[in-house]
Short mmCIF file of C-alpha atoms and ligand atoms in Angstrom, two decimals:
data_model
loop_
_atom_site.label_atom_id
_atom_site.label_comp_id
_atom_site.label_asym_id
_atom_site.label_seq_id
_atom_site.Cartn_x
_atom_site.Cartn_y
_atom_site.Cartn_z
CA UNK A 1 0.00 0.00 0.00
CA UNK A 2 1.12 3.77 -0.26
CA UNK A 3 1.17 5.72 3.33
CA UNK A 4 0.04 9.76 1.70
CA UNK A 5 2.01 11.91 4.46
CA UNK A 6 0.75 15.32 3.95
CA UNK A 7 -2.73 14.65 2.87
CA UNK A 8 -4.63 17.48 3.59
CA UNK A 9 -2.57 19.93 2.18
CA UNK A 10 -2.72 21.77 -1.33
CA UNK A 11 -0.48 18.81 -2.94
CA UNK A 12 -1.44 16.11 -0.62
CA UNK A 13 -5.39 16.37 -1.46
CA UNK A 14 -4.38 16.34 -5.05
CA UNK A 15 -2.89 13.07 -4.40
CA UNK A 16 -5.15 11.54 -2.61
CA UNK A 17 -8.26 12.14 -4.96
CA UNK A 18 -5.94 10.71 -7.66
CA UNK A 19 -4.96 7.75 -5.49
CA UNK A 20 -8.94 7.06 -5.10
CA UNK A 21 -9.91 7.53 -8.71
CA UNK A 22 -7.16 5.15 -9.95
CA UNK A 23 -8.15 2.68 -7.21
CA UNK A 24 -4.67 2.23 -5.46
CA UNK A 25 -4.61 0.51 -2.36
CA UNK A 26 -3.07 4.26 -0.18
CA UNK A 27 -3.90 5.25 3.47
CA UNK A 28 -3.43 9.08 4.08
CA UNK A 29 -2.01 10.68 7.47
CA UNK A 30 -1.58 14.64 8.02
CA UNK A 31 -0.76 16.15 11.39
CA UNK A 32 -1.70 13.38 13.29
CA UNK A 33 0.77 11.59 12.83
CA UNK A 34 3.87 14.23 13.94
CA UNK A 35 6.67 13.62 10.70
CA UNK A 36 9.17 15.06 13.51
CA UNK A 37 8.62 11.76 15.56
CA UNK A 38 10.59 8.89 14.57
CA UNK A 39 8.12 7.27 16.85
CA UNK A 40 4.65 7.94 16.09
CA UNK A 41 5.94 7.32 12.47
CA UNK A 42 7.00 4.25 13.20
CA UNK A 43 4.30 3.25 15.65
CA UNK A 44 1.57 4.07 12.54
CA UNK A 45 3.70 1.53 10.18
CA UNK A 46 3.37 -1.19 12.58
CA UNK A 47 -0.17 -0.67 13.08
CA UNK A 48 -1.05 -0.98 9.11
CA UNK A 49 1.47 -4.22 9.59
CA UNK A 50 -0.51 -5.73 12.31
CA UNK A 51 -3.74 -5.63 9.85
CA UNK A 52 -1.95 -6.94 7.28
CA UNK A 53 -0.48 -4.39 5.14
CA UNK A 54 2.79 -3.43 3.87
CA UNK A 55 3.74 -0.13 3.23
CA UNK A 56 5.56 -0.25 -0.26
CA UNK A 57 5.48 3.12 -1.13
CA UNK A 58 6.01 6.83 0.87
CA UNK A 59 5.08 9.79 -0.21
CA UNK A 60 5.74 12.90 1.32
CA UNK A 61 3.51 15.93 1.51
CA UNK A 62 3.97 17.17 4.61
CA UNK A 63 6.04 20.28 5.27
CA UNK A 64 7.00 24.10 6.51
CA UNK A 65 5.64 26.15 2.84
CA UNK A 66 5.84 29.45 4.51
CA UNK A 67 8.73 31.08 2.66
CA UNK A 68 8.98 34.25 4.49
CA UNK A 69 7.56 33.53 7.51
CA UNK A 70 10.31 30.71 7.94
CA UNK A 71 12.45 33.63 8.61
CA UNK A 72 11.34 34.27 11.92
CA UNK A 73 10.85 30.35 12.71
CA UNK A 74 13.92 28.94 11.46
CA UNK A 75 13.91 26.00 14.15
CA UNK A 76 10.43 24.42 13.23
CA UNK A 77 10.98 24.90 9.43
CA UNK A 78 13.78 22.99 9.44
CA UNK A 79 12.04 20.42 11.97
CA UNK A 80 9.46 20.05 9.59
CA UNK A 81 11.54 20.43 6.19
CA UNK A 82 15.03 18.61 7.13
CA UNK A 83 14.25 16.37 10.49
CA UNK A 84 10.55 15.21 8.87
CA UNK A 85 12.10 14.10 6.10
CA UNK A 86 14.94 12.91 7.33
CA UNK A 87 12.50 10.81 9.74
CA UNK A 88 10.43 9.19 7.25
CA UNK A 89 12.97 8.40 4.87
CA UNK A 90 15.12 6.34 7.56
CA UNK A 91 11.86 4.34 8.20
CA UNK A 92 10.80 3.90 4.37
CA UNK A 93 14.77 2.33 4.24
CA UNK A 94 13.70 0.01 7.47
CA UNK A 95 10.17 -0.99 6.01
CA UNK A 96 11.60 -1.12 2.81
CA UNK A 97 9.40 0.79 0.91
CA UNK A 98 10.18 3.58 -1.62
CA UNK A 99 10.38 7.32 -0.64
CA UNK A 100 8.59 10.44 -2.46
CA UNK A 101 9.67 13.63 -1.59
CA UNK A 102 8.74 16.96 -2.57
CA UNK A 103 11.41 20.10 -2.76
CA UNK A 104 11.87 23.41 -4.66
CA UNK A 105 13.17 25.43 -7.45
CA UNK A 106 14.21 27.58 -4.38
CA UNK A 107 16.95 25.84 -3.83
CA UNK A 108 18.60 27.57 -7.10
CA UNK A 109 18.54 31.07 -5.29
CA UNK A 110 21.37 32.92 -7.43
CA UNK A 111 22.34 31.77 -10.94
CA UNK A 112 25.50 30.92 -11.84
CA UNK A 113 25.14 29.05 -15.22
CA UNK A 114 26.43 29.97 -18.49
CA UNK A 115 24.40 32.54 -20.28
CA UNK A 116 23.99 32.56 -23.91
CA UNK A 117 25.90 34.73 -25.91
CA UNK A 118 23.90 35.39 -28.88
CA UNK A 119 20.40 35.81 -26.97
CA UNK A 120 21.54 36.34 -23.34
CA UNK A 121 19.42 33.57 -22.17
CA UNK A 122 19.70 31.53 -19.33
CA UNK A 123 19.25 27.83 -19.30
CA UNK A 124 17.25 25.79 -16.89
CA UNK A 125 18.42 23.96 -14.14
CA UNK A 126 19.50 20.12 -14.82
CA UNK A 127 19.03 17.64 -11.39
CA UNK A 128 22.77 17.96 -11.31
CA UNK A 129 24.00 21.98 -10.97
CA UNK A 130 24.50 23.25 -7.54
CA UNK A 131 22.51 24.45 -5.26
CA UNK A 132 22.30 27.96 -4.19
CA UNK A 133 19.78 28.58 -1.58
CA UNK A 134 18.55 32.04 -0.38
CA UNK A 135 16.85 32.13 3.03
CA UNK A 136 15.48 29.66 5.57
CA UNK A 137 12.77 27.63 3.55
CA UNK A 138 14.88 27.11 1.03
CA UNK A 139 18.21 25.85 2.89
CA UNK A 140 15.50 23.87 4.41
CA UNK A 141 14.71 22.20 1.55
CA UNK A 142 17.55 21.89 0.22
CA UNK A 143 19.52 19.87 3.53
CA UNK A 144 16.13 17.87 3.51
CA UNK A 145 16.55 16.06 -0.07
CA UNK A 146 20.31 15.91 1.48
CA UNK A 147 18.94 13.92 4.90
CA UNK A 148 16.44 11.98 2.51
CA UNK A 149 19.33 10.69 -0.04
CA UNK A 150 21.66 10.19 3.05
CA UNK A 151 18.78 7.87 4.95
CA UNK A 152 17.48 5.65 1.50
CA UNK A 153 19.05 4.59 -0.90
CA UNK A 154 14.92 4.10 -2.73
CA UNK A 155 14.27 8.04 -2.68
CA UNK A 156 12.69 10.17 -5.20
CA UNK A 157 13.56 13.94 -4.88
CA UNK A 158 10.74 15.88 -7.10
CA UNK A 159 11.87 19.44 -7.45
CA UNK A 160 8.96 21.73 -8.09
CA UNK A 161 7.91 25.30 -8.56
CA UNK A 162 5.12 28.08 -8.54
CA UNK A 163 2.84 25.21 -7.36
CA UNK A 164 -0.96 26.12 -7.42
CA UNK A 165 -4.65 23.95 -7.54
CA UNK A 166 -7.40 24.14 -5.61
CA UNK A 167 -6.96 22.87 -2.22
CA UNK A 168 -4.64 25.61 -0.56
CA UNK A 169 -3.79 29.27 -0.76
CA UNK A 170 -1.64 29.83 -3.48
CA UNK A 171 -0.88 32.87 -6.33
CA UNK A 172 -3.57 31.77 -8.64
CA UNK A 173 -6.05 31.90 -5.75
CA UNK A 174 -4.90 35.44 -4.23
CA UNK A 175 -5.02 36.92 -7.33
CA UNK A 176 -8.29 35.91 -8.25
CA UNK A 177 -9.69 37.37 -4.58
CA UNK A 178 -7.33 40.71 -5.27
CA UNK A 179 -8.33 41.21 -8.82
CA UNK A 180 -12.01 41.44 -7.83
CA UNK A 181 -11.84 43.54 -4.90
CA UNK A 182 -9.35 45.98 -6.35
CA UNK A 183 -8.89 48.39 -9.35
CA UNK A 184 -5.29 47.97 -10.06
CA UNK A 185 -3.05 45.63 -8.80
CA UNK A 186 1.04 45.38 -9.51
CA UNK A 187 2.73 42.17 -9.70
CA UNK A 188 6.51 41.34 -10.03
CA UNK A 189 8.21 41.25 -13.34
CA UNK A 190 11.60 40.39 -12.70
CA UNK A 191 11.41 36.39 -11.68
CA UNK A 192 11.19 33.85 -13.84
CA UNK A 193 9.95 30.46 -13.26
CA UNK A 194 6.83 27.62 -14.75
CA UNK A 195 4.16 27.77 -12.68
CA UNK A 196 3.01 24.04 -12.04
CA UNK A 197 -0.79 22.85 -11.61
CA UNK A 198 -0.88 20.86 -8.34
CA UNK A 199 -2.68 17.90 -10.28
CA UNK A 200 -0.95 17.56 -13.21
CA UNK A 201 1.68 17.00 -10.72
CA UNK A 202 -0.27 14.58 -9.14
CA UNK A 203 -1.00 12.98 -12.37
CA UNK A 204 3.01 12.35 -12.65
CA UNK A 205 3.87 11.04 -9.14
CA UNK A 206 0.67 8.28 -10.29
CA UNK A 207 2.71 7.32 -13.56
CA UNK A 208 5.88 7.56 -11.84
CA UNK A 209 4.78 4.90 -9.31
CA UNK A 210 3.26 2.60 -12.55
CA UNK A 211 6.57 2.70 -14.14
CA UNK A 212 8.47 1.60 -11.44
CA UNK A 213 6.23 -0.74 -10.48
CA UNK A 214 5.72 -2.47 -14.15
CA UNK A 215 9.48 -1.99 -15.24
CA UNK A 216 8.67 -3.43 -18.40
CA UNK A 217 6.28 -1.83 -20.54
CA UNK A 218 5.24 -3.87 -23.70
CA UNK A 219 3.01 -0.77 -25.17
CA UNK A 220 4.69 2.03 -26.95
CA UNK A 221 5.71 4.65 -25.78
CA UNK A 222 8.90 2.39 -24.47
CA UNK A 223 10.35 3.99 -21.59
CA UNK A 224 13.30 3.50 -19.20
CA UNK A 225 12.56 2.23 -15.25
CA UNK A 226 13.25 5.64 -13.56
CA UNK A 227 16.05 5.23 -11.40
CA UNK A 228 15.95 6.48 -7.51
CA UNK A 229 17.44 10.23 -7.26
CA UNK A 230 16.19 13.74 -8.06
CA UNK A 231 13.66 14.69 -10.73
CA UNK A 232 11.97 18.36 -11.72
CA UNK A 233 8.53 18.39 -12.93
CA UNK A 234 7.10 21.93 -13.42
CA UNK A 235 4.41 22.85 -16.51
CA UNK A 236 6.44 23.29 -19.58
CA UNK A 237 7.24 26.71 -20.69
CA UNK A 238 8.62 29.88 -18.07
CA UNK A 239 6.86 33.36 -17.00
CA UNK A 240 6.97 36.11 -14.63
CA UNK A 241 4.83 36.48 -12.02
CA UNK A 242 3.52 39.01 -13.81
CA UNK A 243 2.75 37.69 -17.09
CA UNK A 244 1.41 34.50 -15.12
CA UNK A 245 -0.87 37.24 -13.77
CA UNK A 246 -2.44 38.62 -17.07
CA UNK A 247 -2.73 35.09 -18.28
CA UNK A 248 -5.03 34.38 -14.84
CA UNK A 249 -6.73 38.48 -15.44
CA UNK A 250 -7.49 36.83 -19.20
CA UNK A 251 -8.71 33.62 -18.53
CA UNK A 252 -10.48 34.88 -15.31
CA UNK A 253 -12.29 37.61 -17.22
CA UNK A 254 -13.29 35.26 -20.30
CA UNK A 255 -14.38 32.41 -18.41
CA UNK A 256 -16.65 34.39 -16.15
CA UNK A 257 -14.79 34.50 -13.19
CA UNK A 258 -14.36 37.96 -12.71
CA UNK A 259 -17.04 40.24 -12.68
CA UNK A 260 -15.26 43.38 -12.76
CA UNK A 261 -12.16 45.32 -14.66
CA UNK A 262 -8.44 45.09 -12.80
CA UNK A 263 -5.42 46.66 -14.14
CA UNK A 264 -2.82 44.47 -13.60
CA UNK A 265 0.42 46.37 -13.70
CA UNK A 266 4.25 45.00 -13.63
CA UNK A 267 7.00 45.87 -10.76
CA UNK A 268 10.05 45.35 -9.47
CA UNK A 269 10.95 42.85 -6.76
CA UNK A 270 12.31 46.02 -5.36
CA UNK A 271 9.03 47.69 -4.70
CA UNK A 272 7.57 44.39 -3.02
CA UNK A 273 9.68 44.75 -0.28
CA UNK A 274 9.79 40.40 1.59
CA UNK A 275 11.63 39.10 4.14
CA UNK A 276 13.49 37.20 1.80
CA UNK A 277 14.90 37.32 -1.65
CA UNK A 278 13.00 35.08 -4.59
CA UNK A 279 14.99 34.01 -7.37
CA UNK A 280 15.28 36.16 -10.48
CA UNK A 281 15.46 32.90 -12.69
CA UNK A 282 14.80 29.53 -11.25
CA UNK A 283 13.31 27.67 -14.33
CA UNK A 284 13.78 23.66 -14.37
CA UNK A 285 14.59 20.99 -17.00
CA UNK A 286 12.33 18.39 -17.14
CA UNK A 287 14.40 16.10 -19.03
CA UNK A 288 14.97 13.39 -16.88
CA UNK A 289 11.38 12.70 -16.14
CA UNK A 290 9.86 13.50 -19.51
CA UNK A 291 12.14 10.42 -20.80
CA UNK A 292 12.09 8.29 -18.35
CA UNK A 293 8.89 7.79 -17.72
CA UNK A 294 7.58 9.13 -20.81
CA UNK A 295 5.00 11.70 -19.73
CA UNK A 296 3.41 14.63 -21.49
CA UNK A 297 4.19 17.53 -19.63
CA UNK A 298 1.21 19.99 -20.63
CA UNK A 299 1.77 24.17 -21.22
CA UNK A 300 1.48 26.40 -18.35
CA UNK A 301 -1.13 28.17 -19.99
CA UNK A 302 -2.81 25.53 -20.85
CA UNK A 303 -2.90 23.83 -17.49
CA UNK A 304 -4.00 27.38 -16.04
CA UNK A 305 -6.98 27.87 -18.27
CA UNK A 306 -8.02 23.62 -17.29
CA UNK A 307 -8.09 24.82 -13.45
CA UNK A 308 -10.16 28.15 -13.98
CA UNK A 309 -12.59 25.76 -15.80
CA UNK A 310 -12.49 23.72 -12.87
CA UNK A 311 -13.45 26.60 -10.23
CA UNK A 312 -15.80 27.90 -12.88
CA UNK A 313 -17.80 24.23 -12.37
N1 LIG B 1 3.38 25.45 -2.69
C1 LIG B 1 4.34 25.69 -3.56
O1 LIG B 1 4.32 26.67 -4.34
C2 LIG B 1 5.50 24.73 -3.66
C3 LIG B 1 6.51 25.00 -4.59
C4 LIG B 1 7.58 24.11 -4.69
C5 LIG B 1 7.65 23.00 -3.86
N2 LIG B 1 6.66 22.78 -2.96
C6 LIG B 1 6.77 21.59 -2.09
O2 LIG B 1 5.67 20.72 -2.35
C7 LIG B 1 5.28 20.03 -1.14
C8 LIG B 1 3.78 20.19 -0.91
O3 LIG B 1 3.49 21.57 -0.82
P1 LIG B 1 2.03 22.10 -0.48
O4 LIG B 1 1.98 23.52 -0.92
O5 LIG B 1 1.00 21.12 -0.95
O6 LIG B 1 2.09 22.08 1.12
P2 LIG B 1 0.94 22.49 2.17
O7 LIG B 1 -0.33 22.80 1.48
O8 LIG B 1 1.54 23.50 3.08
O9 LIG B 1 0.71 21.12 2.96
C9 LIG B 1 1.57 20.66 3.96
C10 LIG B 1 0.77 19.76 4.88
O10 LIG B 1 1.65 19.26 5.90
C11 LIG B 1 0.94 19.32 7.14
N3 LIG B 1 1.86 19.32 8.29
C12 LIG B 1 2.41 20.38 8.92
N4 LIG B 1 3.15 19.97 9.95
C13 LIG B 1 3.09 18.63 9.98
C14 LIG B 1 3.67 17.62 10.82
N5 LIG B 1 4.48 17.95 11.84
N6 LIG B 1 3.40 16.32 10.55
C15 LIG B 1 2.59 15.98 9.54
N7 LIG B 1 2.00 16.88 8.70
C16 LIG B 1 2.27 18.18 8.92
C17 LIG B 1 0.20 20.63 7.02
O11 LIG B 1 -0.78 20.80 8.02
P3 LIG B 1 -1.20 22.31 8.46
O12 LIG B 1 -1.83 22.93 7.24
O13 LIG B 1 -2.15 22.09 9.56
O14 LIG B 1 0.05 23.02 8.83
C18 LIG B 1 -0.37 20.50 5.61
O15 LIG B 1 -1.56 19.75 5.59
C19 LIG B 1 6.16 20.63 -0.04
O16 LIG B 1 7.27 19.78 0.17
C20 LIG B 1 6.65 21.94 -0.61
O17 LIG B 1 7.89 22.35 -0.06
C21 LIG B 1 5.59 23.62 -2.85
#
């Protein structure tokens, strides 16, 4: 069976409706069950062993998302972020089942990749280039897929970014609530990075699981067993938070959603004074998990306009 760890959160619920409309055999656990106690981890394992079932698969939800307010709270965030983690990932090696775990584009803070010379672009990420957190949340993260590699050799590290669905507070969300109460709102135009629909996310973590767990596939498309390690998976394409903005005004306003006009105008991250710095570029490549496990990853824009269609319902 897969243990859900996290599953009331924005992710976690994803998952779990997914889980339930597939029909896999998954038991979900959210604060209850304390991911900074080895025990009462443990202790919930052996009680799913006493009925009868083995927990073959872990999948992490659970987590400190509060980027700025982590600043003042270092010592839970990285309870809940590096410790949790940690936790669950030395039990998933004792039950041995394999570990899912969630981190961040965050944890590319400053870039320091080649830039092209004939366009000046940058390139995105690869699993491989160095970190370079900025701030709490994101060390966090980034010493948590550390402590998860370190305790299990069976862990999946999925990087990824500008996450957003219908089961949490997120951009899409606020902007929706700010763009019909105000006139003009101004939005940041200097960070770039894919925003990522929290269920086609889901979607991927279901066919990751499938491909590992039927290692040969028969059908076209072929595809490789995906090998334990880290993975991004973002929407395809990169933004700003700003254009990402427009694109939500747009579809918003089409669909019905909004009622009223908004003028939604661009800024610096200078004038949006937060605790803590954002990157200015922190866009992933998706390589590794568009081959091996042969997914289409859809369009940003494309996921957005599915989930306004979705609230409009
Ligand atoms: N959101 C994003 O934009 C984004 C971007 C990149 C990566 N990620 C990563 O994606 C993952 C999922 O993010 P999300 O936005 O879905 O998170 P989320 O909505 O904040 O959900 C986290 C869940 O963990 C629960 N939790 C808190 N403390 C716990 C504890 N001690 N033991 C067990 N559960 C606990 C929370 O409960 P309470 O609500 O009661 O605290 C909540 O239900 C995280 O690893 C995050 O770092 C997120």
């Amino acid at each position: 069976m897969i243990w859900l760890i996290g599953n009331k959160g924005m992710l976690g619920t994803e998952l779990s409706l997914l889980f339930a409309e597939r029909g896999l055999d998954f038991t979900g656990t959210d604060r209850e069950i304390d991911i900074t106690s080895p025990a009462a981890l443990e202790a919930f394992a052996n009680g799913k062993k006493a009925h009868g079932k083995r927990v073959c698969w872990i999948v992490n939800c659970a987590g400190y998302t509060a980027v700025d307010k982590a600043e003042d709270d270092a010592e839970t965030c990285r309870r809940l972020n590096v410790d949790g983690p940690g936790n669950i990932a030395a039990l998933a090696y004792k039950l041995g089942a394999r570990f899912i775990h969630f981190s961040t584009d965050y944890v590319f803070g400053t870039y320091n990749k080649p830039v092209s010379t004939s366009t000046g672009e940058k390139r995105p990420y690869l699993e491989a280039d160095d970190t370079s957190p900025i701030g709490v949340y994101a060390a966090s993260k980034r010493d948590g897929e550390v402590r998860v590699i370190e305790n299990t050799p069976d862990a999946y590290v999925i990087r990824t970014s500008w996450l957003y669905g219908k089961y949490g507070n997120n951009f899409v969300t606020t902007m929706l609530r700010l763009m019909q109460e105000r006139d003009t709102i101004s939005v940041v135009n200097d960070q770039r990075g894919s925003p990522t629909w929290a269920h086609d996310l889901a979607d991927a973590i279901v066919k990751m699981i499938d491909a590992v767990e039927h290692p040969i596939c028969l059908e076209p498309p072929p595809r490789n067993v995906p090998c334990f390690g880290i993975y991004h998976y973002t929407n395809d394409g990169d933004t700003t938070w700003f254009d990402f903005a427009r694109a939500i005004y747009q579809k918003a306003r089409e669909l019905g959603l909004l009622t009223k006009d908004c003028e939604v105008k661009p800024c610096s991250s200078a004038d949006y004074p937060s605790k803590v710095k954002r990157p200015d570029y922190s866009v992933l490549d998706k390589g590794r998990i568009r081959n091996e496990i042969r997914i289409l990853i859809p369009q940003w824009e494309e996921s957005l306009e599915k989930f306004l269609k979705e609230l409009k319902k």
